[in-house]
């Protein structure tokens, strides 16, 4: 980072905005008086990204940039794989768009799902336009296997976009109420 007068030129050249953010230490640390321990973090963000952050802040109802950044950081961290939880069971939605004209891609994708029937529990298929299809596949199983399967599908030639949304294992929750008119099987006991 340039110092002194050069730093001023550097800052003017980048046309960036400095943003100070108060962050909770691990989001749960408490001081002896019970309040959250906060740390001040200073970032440099380009003007376009700052405009996007401000628009997000207004649209989402955040009172200030610190709240918005904390929520975005939490959301980002939830999408990152954790080394220690690969064996934990999860549920996930795999969303992907693919070119159905790509040679044998539709067949390969269907074969992938059939060969992983222990993970793949449901799918929705939508024709987006003349060349593109969107699929949402619901998956359940050990997190590492679900992520590996999703990476394989997203990596297929002809898949244009893909994203896996994993529901944290604790969100699968306990047994639920059965006040409805039909019987169905569950993986849990009552």
XYZ file of C-alpha atoms in Angstrom:
190
model
C 0.000 0.000 0.000
C 1.531 3.397 -0.927
C 2.322 5.777 1.938
C 2.044 9.584 2.340
C 1.331 11.621 -0.793
C 1.459 8.486 -2.961
C -1.309 6.976 -0.836
C -3.568 9.960 -1.630
C -2.940 9.440 -5.341
C -3.593 5.736 -4.922
C -6.891 6.368 -3.123
C -7.997 8.945 -5.717
C -7.027 6.577 -8.521
C -9.048 3.697 -7.082
C -12.069 5.942 -6.440
C -12.859 3.739 -3.499
C -14.834 4.334 -0.347
C -13.535 3.360 3.076
C -16.050 1.448 5.122
C -15.719 0.821 8.837
C -17.757 -2.098 10.061
C -18.446 -3.233 13.592
C -18.413 -7.032 13.647
C -19.336 -9.420 16.429
C -16.462 -11.655 17.482
C -17.580 -15.056 16.132
C -21.110 -13.547 16.236
C -21.747 -14.898 19.760
C -18.967 -13.674 22.059
C -20.240 -11.806 25.099
C -18.480 -9.397 27.407
C -18.762 -9.846 31.204
C -21.720 -7.436 31.228
C -23.614 -9.586 28.676
C -23.234 -7.346 25.624
C -21.729 -8.563 22.353
C -18.009 -7.984 21.922
C -17.451 -6.006 18.738
C -14.377 -5.364 16.652
C -13.926 -2.494 14.221
C -12.868 -3.600 10.754
C -11.960 -1.107 8.036
C -12.316 -2.088 4.381
C -11.790 -0.288 1.111
C -14.643 -0.905 -1.335
C -14.977 0.481 -4.846
C -17.810 2.934 -5.466
C -19.901 0.526 -7.540
C -19.805 -2.148 -4.830
C -20.606 0.470 -2.169
C -23.623 1.603 -4.201
C -24.758 -2.028 -4.376
C -24.269 -2.414 -0.617
C -26.292 0.739 0.050
C -29.080 -0.471 -2.269
C -29.074 -3.855 -0.497
C -29.187 -2.080 2.868
C -32.233 -0.002 1.866
C -34.065 -2.928 0.234
C -33.480 -5.290 3.146
C -34.376 -2.784 5.858
C -30.999 -2.695 7.589
C -30.516 0.364 9.763
C -26.841 0.792 8.848
C -23.993 -0.645 6.800
C -22.596 -2.592 9.750
C -25.821 -4.596 10.108
C -25.939 -5.242 6.367
C -22.318 -6.374 6.188
C -22.696 -8.642 9.250
C -25.711 -10.356 7.640
C -23.907 -10.731 4.305
C -20.836 -12.191 6.029
C -22.985 -14.677 7.980
C -24.797 -15.712 4.794
C -21.505 -16.112 2.952
C -19.996 -18.204 5.719
C -23.037 -20.509 5.727
C -22.347 -21.406 2.086
C -18.745 -22.425 2.745
C -18.099 -26.101 3.399
C -16.902 -26.889 6.907
C -14.120 -29.440 7.170
C -15.580 -31.195 10.201
C -19.168 -31.739 9.060
C -18.818 -33.856 5.893
C -20.450 -36.902 7.498
C -23.385 -34.916 8.916
C -26.662 -35.539 7.122
C -28.214 -32.594 5.330
C -30.851 -31.616 2.832
C -30.019 -29.442 -0.156
C -31.401 -27.898 -3.313
C -29.227 -28.115 -6.403
C -30.280 -25.501 -8.970
C -28.737 -25.599 -12.419
C -29.363 -24.390 -15.968
C -28.100 -26.420 -18.880
C -28.105 -26.483 -22.664
C -30.315 -29.432 -23.575
C -28.781 -29.484 -27.082
C -25.371 -30.457 -25.655
C -24.723 -33.994 -26.847
C -26.138 -36.599 -24.442
C -26.218 -34.091 -21.541
C -29.871 -34.712 -20.653
C -29.214 -38.457 -20.606
C -26.006 -38.059 -18.555
C -27.804 -35.877 -16.003
C -30.671 -38.357 -15.706
C -28.181 -41.228 -15.355
C -26.316 -39.262 -12.650
C -29.515 -38.857 -10.655
C -30.510 -42.504 -11.096
C -27.057 -43.732 -10.044
C -27.311 -41.533 -6.932
C -30.899 -42.391 -6.045
C -29.821 -42.597 -2.390
C -29.158 -38.813 -2.543
C -31.642 -37.570 -5.145
C -35.171 -37.412 -3.717
C -37.059 -35.153 -6.163
C -36.575 -32.892 -9.160
C -38.419 -30.139 -11.021
C -37.631 -29.523 -14.698
C -38.537 -26.278 -16.493
C -37.995 -25.305 -20.139
C -36.485 -21.801 -19.972
C -36.212 -21.185 -23.719
C -35.496 -23.084 -26.946
C -32.018 -24.147 -25.766
C -32.069 -24.010 -21.966
C -33.592 -26.056 -19.182
C -33.600 -25.312 -15.484
C -33.661 -28.101 -12.928
C -34.036 -28.002 -9.178
C -32.985 -31.258 -7.554
C -33.702 -31.939 -3.903
C -30.967 -33.969 -2.267
C -30.561 -35.660 1.105
C -27.607 -37.499 2.599
C -24.155 -37.015 4.092
C -23.051 -33.447 3.352
C -19.771 -34.471 1.709
C -21.590 -36.832 -0.684
C -24.250 -34.231 -1.503
C -21.562 -31.603 -2.234
C -19.538 -34.057 -4.350
C -22.609 -35.006 -6.394
C -23.528 -31.334 -6.903
C -19.987 -30.467 -8.025
C -20.129 -33.329 -10.519
C -23.458 -32.157 -11.983
C -22.383 -28.492 -12.122
C -19.115 -29.550 -13.769
C -20.825 -31.379 -16.647
C -20.079 -29.864 -20.062
C -23.149 -27.846 -21.086
C -24.222 -26.870 -17.561
C -24.165 -23.056 -17.688
C -25.020 -22.206 -14.104
C -25.220 -24.189 -10.906
C -25.611 -23.553 -7.226
C -26.073 -25.788 -4.221
C -28.007 -24.527 -1.200
C -27.419 -26.736 1.834
C -29.839 -26.670 4.742
C -27.806 -26.870 7.952
C -28.210 -30.235 9.637
C -29.723 -28.627 12.729
C -32.464 -27.147 10.516
C -33.677 -30.617 9.447
C -35.283 -30.641 12.859
C -37.131 -33.216 14.888
C -40.287 -35.113 13.995
C -43.179 -32.987 12.798
C -46.946 -32.971 13.226
C -48.921 -35.457 11.111
C -52.308 -33.745 11.002
C -53.010 -34.413 7.334
C -55.127 -36.901 5.393
C -52.560 -39.262 3.844
C -49.894 -41.709 4.995
C -46.273 -41.459 3.951
C -42.915 -42.876 4.977
C -40.327 -40.960 6.971
C -36.699 -41.520 7.853
C -37.426 -40.743 11.495
C -39.174 -42.693 14.225
C -42.234 -41.586 16.191
